[in-house]
mmCIF file of N, CA and C in Angstrom:
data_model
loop_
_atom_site.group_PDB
_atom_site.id
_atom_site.type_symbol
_atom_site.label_atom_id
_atom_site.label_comp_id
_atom_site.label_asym_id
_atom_site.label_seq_id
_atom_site.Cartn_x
_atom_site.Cartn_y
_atom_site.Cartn_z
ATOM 1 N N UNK A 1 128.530 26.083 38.491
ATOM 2 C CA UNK A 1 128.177 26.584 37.170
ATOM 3 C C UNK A 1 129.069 25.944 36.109
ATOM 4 N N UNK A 2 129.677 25.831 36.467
ATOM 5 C CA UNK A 2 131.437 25.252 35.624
ATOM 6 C C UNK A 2 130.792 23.597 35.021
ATOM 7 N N UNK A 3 130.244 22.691 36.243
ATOM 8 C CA UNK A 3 130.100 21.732 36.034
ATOM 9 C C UNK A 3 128.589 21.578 35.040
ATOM 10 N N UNK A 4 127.679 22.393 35.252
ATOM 11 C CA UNK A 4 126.391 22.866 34.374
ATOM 12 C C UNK A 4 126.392 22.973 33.173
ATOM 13 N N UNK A 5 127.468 23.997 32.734
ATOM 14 C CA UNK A 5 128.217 24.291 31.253
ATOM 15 C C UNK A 5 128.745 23.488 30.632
ATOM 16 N N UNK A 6 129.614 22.502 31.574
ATOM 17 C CA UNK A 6 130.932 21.460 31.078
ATOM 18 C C UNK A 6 129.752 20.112 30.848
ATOM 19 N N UNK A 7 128.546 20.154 31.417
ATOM 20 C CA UNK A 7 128.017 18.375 31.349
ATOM 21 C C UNK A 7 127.815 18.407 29.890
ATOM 22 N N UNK A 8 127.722 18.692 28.892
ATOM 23 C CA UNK A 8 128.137 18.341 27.586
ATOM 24 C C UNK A 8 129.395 17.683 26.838
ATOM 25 N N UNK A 9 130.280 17.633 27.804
ATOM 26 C CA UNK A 9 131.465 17.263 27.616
ATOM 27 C C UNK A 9 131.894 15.469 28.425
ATOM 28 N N UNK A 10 130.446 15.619 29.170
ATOM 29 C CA UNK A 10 131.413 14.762 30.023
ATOM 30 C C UNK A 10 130.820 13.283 28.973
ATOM 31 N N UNK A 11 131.541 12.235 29.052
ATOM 32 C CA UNK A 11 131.854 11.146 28.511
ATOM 33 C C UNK A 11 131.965 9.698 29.676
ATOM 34 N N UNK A 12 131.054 8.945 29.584
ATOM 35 C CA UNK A 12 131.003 7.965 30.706
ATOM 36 C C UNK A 12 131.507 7.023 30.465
ATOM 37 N N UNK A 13 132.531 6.824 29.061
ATOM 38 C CA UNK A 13 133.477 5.804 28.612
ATOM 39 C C UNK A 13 134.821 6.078 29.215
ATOM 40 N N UNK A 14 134.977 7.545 29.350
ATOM 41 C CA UNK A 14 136.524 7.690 29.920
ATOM 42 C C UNK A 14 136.720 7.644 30.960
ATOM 43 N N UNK A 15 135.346 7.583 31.969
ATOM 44 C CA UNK A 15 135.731 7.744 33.205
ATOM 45 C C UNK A 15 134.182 7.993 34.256
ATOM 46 N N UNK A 16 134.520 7.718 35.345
ATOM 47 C CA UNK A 16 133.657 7.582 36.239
ATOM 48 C C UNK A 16 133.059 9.364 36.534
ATOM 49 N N UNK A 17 132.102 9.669 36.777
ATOM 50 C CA UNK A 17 131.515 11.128 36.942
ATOM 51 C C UNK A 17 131.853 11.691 37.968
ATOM 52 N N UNK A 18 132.331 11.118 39.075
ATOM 53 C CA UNK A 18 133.121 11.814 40.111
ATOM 54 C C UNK A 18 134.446 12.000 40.184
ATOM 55 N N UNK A 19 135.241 11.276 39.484
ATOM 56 C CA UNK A 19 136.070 11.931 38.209
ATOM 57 C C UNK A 19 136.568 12.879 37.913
ATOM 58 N N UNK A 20 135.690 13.374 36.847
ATOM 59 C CA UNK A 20 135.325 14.216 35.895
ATOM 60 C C UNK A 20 134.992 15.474 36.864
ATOM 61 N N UNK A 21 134.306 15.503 37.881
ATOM 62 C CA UNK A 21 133.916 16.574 38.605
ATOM 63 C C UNK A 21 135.044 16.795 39.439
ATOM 64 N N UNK A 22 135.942 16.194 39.898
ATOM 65 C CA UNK A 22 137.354 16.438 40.825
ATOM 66 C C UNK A 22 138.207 17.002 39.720
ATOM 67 N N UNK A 23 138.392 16.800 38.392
ATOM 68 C CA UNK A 23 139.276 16.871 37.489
ATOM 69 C C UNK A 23 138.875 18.662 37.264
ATOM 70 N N UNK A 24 137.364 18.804 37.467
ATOM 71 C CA UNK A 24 136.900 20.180 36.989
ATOM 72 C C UNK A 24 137.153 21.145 38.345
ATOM 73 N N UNK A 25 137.014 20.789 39.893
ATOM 74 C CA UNK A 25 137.583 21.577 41.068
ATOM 75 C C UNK A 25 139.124 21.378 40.826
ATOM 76 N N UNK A 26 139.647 20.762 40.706
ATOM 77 C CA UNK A 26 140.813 21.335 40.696
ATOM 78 C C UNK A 26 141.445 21.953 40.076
ATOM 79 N N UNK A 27 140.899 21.875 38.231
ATOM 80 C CA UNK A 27 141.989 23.155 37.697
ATOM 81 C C UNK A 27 141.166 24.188 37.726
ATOM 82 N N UNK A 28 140.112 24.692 38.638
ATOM 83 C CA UNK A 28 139.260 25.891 39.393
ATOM 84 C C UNK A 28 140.069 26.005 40.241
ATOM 85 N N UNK A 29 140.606 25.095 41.370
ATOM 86 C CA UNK A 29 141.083 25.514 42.204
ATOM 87 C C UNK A 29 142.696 26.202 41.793
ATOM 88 N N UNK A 30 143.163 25.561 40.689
ATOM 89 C CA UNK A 30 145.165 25.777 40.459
ATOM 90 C C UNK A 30 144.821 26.844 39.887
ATOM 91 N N UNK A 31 143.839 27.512 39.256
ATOM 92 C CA UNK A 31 143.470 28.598 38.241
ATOM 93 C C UNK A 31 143.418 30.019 39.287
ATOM 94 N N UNK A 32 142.727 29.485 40.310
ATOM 95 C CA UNK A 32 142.393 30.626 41.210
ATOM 96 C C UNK A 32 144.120 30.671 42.455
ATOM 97 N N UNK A 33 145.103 29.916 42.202
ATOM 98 C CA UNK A 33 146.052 30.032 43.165
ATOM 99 C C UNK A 33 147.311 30.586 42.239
ATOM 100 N N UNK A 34 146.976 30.362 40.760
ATOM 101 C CA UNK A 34 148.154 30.811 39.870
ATOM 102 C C UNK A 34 147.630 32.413 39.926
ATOM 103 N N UNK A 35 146.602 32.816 39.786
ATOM 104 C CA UNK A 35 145.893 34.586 39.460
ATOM 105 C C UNK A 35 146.404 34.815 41.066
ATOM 106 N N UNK A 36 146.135 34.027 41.966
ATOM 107 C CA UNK A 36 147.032 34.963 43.097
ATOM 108 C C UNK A 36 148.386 35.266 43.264
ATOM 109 N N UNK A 37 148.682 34.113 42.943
ATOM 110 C CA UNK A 37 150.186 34.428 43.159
ATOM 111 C C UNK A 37 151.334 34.817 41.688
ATOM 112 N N UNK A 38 150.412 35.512 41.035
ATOM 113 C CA UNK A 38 151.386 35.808 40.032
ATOM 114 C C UNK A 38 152.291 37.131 40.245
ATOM 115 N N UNK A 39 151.843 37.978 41.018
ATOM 116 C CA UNK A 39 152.580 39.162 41.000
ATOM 117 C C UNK A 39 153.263 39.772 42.197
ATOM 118 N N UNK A 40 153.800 38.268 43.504
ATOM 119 C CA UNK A 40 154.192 37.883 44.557
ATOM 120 C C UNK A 40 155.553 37.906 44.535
ATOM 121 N N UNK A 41 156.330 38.733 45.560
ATOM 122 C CA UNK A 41 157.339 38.917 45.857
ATOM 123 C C UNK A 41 157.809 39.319 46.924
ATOM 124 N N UNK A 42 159.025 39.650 47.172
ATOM 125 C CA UNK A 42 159.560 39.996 48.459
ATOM 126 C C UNK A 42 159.726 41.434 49.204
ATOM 127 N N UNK A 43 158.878 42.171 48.163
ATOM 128 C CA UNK A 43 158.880 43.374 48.461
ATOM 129 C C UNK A 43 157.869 43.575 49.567
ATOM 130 N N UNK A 44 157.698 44.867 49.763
ATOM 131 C CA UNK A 44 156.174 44.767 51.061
ATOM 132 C C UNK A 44 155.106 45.174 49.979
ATOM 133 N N UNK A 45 154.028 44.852 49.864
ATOM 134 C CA UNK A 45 153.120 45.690 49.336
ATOM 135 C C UNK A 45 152.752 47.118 48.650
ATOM 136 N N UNK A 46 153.035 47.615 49.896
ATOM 137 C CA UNK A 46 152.885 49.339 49.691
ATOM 138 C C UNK A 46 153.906 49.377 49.044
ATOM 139 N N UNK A 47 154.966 49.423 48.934
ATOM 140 C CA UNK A 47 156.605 49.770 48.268
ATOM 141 C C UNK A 47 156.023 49.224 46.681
ATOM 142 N N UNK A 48 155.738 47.703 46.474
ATOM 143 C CA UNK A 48 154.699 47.355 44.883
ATOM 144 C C UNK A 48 153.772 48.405 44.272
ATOM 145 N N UNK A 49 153.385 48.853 44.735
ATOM 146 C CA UNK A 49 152.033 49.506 44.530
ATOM 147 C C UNK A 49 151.907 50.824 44.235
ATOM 148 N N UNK A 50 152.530 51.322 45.625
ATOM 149 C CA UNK A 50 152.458 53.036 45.802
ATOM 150 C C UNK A 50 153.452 53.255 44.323
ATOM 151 N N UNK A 51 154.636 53.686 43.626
ATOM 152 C CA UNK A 51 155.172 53.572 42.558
ATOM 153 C C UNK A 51 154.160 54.031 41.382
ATOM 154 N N UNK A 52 153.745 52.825 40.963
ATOM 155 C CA UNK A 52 152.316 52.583 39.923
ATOM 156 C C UNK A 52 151.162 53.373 40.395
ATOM 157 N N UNK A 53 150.656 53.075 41.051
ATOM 158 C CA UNK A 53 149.158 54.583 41.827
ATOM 159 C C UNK A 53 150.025 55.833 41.545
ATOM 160 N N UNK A 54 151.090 56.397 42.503
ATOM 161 C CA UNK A 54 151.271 57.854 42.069
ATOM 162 C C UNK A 54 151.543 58.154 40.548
ATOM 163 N N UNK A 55 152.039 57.374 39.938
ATOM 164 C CA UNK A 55 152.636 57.794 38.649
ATOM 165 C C UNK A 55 151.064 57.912 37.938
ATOM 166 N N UNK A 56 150.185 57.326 38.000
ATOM 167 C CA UNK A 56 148.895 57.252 37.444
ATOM 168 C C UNK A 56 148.430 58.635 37.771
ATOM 169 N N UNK A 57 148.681 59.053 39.016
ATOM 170 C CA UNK A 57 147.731 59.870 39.699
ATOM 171 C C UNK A 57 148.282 60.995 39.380
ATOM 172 N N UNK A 58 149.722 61.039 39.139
ATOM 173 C CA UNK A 58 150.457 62.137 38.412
ATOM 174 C C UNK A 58 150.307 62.790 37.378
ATOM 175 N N UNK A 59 149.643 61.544 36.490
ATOM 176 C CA UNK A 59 149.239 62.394 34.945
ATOM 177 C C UNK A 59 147.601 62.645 34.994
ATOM 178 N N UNK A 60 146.869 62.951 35.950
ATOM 179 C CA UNK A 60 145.885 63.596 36.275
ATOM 180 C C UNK A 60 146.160 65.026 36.570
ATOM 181 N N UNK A 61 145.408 66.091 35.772
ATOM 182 C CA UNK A 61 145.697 67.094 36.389
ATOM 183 C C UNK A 61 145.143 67.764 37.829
ATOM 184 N N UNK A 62 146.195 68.376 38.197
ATOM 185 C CA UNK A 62 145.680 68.697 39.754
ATOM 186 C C UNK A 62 144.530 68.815 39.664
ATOM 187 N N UNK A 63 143.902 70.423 38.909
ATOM 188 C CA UNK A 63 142.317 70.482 39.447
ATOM 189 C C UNK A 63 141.509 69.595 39.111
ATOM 190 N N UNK A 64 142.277 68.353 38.778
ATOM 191 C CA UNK A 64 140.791 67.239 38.135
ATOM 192 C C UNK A 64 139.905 66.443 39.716
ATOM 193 N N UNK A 65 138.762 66.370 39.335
ATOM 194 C CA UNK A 65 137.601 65.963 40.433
ATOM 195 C C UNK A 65 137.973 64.322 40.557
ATOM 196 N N UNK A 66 138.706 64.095 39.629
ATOM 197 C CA UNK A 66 139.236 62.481 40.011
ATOM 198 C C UNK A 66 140.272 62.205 40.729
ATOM 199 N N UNK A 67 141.186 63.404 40.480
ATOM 200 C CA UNK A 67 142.065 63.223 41.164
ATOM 201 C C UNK A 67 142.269 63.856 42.609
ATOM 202 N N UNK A 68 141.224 64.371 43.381
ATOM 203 C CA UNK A 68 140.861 64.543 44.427
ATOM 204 C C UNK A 68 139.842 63.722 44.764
ATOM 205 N N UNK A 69 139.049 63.072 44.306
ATOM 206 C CA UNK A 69 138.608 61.672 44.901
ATOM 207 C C UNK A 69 139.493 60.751 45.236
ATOM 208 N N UNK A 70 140.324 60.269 44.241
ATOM 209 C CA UNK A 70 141.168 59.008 44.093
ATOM 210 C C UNK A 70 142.199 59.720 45.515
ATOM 211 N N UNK A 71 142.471 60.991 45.686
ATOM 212 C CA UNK A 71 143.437 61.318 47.059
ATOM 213 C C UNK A 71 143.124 61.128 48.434
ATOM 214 N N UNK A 72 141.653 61.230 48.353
ATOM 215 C CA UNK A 72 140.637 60.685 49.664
ATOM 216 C C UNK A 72 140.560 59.084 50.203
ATOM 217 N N UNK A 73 140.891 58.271 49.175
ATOM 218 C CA UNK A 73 140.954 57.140 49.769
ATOM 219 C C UNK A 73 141.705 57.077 50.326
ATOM 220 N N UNK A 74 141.734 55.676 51.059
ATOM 221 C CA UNK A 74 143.145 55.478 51.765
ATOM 222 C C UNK A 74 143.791 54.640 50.391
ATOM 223 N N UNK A 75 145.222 54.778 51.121
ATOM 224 C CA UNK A 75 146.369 53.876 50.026
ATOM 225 C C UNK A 75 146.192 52.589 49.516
ATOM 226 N N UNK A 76 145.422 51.789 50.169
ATOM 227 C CA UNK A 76 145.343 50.210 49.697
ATOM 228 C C UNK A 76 144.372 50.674 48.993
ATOM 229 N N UNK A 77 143.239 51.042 48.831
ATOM 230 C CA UNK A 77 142.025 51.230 48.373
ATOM 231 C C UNK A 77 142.115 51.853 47.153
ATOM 232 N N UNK A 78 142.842 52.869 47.107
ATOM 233 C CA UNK A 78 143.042 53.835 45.766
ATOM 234 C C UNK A 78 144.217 53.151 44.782
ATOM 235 N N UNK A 79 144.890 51.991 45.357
ATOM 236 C CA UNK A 79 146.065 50.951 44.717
ATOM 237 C C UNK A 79 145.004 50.463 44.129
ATOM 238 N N UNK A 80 143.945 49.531 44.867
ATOM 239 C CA UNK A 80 143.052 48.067 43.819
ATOM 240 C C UNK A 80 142.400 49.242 42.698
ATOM 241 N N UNK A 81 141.877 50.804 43.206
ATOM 242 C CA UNK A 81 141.091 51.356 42.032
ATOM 243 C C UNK A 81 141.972 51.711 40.920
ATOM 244 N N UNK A 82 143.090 52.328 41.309
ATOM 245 C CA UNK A 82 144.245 52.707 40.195
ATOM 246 C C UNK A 82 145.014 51.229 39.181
ATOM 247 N N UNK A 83 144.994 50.597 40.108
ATOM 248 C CA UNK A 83 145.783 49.526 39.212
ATOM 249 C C UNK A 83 145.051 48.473 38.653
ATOM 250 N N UNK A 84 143.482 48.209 38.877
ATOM 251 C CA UNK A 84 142.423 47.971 38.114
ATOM 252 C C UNK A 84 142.431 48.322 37.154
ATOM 253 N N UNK A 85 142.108 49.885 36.958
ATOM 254 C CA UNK A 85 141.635 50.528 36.101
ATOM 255 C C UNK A 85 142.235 51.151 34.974
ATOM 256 N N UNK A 86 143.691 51.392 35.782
ATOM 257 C CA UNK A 86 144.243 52.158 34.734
ATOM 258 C C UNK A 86 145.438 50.819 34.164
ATOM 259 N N UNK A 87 146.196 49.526 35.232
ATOM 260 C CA UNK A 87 147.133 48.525 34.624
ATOM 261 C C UNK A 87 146.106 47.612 34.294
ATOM 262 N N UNK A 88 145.182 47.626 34.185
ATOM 263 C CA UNK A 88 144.429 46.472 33.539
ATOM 264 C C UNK A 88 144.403 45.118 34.766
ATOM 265 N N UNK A 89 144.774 44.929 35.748
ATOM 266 C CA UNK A 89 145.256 43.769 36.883
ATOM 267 C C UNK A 89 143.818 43.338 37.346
ATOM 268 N N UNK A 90 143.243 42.462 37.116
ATOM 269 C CA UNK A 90 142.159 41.145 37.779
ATOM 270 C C UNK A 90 142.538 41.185 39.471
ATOM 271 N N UNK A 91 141.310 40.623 39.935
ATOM 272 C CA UNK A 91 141.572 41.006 40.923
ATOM 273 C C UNK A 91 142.384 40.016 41.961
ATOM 274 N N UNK A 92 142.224 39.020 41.520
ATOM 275 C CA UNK A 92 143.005 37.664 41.393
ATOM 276 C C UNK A 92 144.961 38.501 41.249
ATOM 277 N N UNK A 93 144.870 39.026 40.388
ATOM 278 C CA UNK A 93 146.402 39.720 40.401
ATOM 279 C C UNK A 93 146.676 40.599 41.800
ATOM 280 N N UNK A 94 145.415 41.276 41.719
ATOM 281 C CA UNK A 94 145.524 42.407 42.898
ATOM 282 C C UNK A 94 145.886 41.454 44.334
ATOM 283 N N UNK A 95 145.411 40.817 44.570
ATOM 284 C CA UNK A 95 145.227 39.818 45.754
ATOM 285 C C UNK A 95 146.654 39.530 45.866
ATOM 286 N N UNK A 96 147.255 39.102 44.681
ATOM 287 C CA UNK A 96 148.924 38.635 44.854
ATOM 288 C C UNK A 96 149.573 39.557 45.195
ATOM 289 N N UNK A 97 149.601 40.729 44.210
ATOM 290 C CA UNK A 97 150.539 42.105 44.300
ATOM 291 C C UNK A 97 150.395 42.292 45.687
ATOM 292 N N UNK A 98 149.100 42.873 45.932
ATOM 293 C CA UNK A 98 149.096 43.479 47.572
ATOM 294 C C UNK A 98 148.900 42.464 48.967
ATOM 295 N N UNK A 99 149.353 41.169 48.471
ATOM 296 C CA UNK A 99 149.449 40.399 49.722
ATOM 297 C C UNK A 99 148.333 40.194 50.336
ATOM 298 N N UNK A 100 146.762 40.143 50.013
ATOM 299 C CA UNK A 100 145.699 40.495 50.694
ATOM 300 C C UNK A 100 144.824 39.276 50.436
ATOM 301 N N UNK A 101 143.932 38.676 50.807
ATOM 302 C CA UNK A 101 143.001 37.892 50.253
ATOM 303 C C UNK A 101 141.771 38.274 48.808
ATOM 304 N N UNK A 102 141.964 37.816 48.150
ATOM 305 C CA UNK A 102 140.615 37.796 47.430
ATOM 306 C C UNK A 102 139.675 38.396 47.520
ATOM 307 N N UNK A 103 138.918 37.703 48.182
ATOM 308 C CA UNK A 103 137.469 38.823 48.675
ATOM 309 C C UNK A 103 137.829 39.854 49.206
ATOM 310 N N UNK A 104 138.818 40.314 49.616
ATOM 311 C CA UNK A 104 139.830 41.582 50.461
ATOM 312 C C UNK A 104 139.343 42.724 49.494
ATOM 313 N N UNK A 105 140.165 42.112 48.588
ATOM 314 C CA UNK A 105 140.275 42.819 47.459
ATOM 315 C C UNK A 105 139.152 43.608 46.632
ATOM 316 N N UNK A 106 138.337 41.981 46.522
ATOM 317 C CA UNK A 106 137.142 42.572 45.927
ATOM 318 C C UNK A 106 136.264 43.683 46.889
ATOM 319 N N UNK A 107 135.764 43.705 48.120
ATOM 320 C CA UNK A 107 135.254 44.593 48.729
ATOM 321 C C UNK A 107 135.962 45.871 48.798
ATOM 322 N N UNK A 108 137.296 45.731 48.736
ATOM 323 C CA UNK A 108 138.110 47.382 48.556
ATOM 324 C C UNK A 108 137.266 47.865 47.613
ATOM 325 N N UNK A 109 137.307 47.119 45.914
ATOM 326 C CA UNK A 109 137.339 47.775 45.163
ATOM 327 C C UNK A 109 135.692 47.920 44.886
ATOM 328 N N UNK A 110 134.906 47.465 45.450
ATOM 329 C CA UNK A 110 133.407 47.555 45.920
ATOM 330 C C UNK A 110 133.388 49.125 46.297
ATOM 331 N N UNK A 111 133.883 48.671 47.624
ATOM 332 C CA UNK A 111 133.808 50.178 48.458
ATOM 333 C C UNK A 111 134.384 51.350 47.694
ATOM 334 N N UNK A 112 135.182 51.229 47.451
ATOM 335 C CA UNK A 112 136.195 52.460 46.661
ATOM 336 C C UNK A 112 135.378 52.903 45.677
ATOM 337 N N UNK A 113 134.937 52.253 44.433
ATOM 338 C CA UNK A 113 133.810 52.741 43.689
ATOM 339 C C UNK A 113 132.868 53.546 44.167
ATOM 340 N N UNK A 114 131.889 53.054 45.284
ATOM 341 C CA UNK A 114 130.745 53.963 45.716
ATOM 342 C C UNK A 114 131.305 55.001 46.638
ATOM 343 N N UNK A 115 132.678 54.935 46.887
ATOM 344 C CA UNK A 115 132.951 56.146 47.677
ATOM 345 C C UNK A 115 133.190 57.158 46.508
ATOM 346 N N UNK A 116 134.138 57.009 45.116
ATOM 347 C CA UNK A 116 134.397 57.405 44.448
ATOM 348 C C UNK A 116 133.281 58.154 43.543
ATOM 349 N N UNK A 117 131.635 57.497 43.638
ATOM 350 C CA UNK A 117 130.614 57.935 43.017
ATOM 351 C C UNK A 117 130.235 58.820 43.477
ATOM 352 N N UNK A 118 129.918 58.727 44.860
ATOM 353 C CA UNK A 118 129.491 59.760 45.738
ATOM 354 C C UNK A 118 129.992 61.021 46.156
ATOM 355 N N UNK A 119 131.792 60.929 45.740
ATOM 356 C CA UNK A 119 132.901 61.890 45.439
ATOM 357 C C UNK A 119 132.401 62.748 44.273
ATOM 358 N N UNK A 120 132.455 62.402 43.348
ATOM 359 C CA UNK A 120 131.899 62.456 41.987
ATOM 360 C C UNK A 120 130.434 63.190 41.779
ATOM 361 N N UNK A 121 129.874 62.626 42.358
ATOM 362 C CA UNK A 121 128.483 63.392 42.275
ATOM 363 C C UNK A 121 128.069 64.562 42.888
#
């Protein structure tokens, strides 16, 4: 899609078209390895995470229906929904923070939603 959008740009004086298309995978590719690893450290995961989720989950009041959904997940799961939603973190961030892959991530926060709807409803 990248390359679809960008062929307006491309220029056959500066350079050969295969090029131009390596020049466009790779800062896709450095783009997608900097959003992972930005929020990477030596801590373990859970110790990152758990911190930020409870304190979120803290200023929910007990009898709230969210905050007995969000208690039903498990811990990784209710981390990508809490720190999505409430720190603003891409999921590209999430992936770094919690040490997990990408698509990891994204299907947590897949799943967690429709568990959370169905909580909810």
């Amino acid at each position: 899609m990248r390359v679809w959008r960008a062929a307006g740009t491309f220029d056959p004086k500066k350079g050969a078209a295969r090029s131009w298309l390596y020049a466009i995978l790779r800062n896709c590719a450095l783009s997608i390895l900097r959003d992972e690893n930005r929020f990477t450290s030596d801590e373990s995961a859970a110790d990152q995470a758990a911190p930020m989720t409870e304190n979120a989950l803290a200023h929910l009041p007990e009898t709230s229906a969210l905050r007995r959904c969000l208690e039903r997940l498990e811990p990784a799961r209710r981390a990508v929904v809490v720190l999505s939603y409430v720190h603003g973190l891409s999921h590209g961030e999430l992936a770094g923070k919690l040490g997990v892959p990408l698509g990891t991530v994204k299907s947590w926060a897949r799943r967690s939603l429709i568990s959370l709807q169905e909580c909810m409803g």
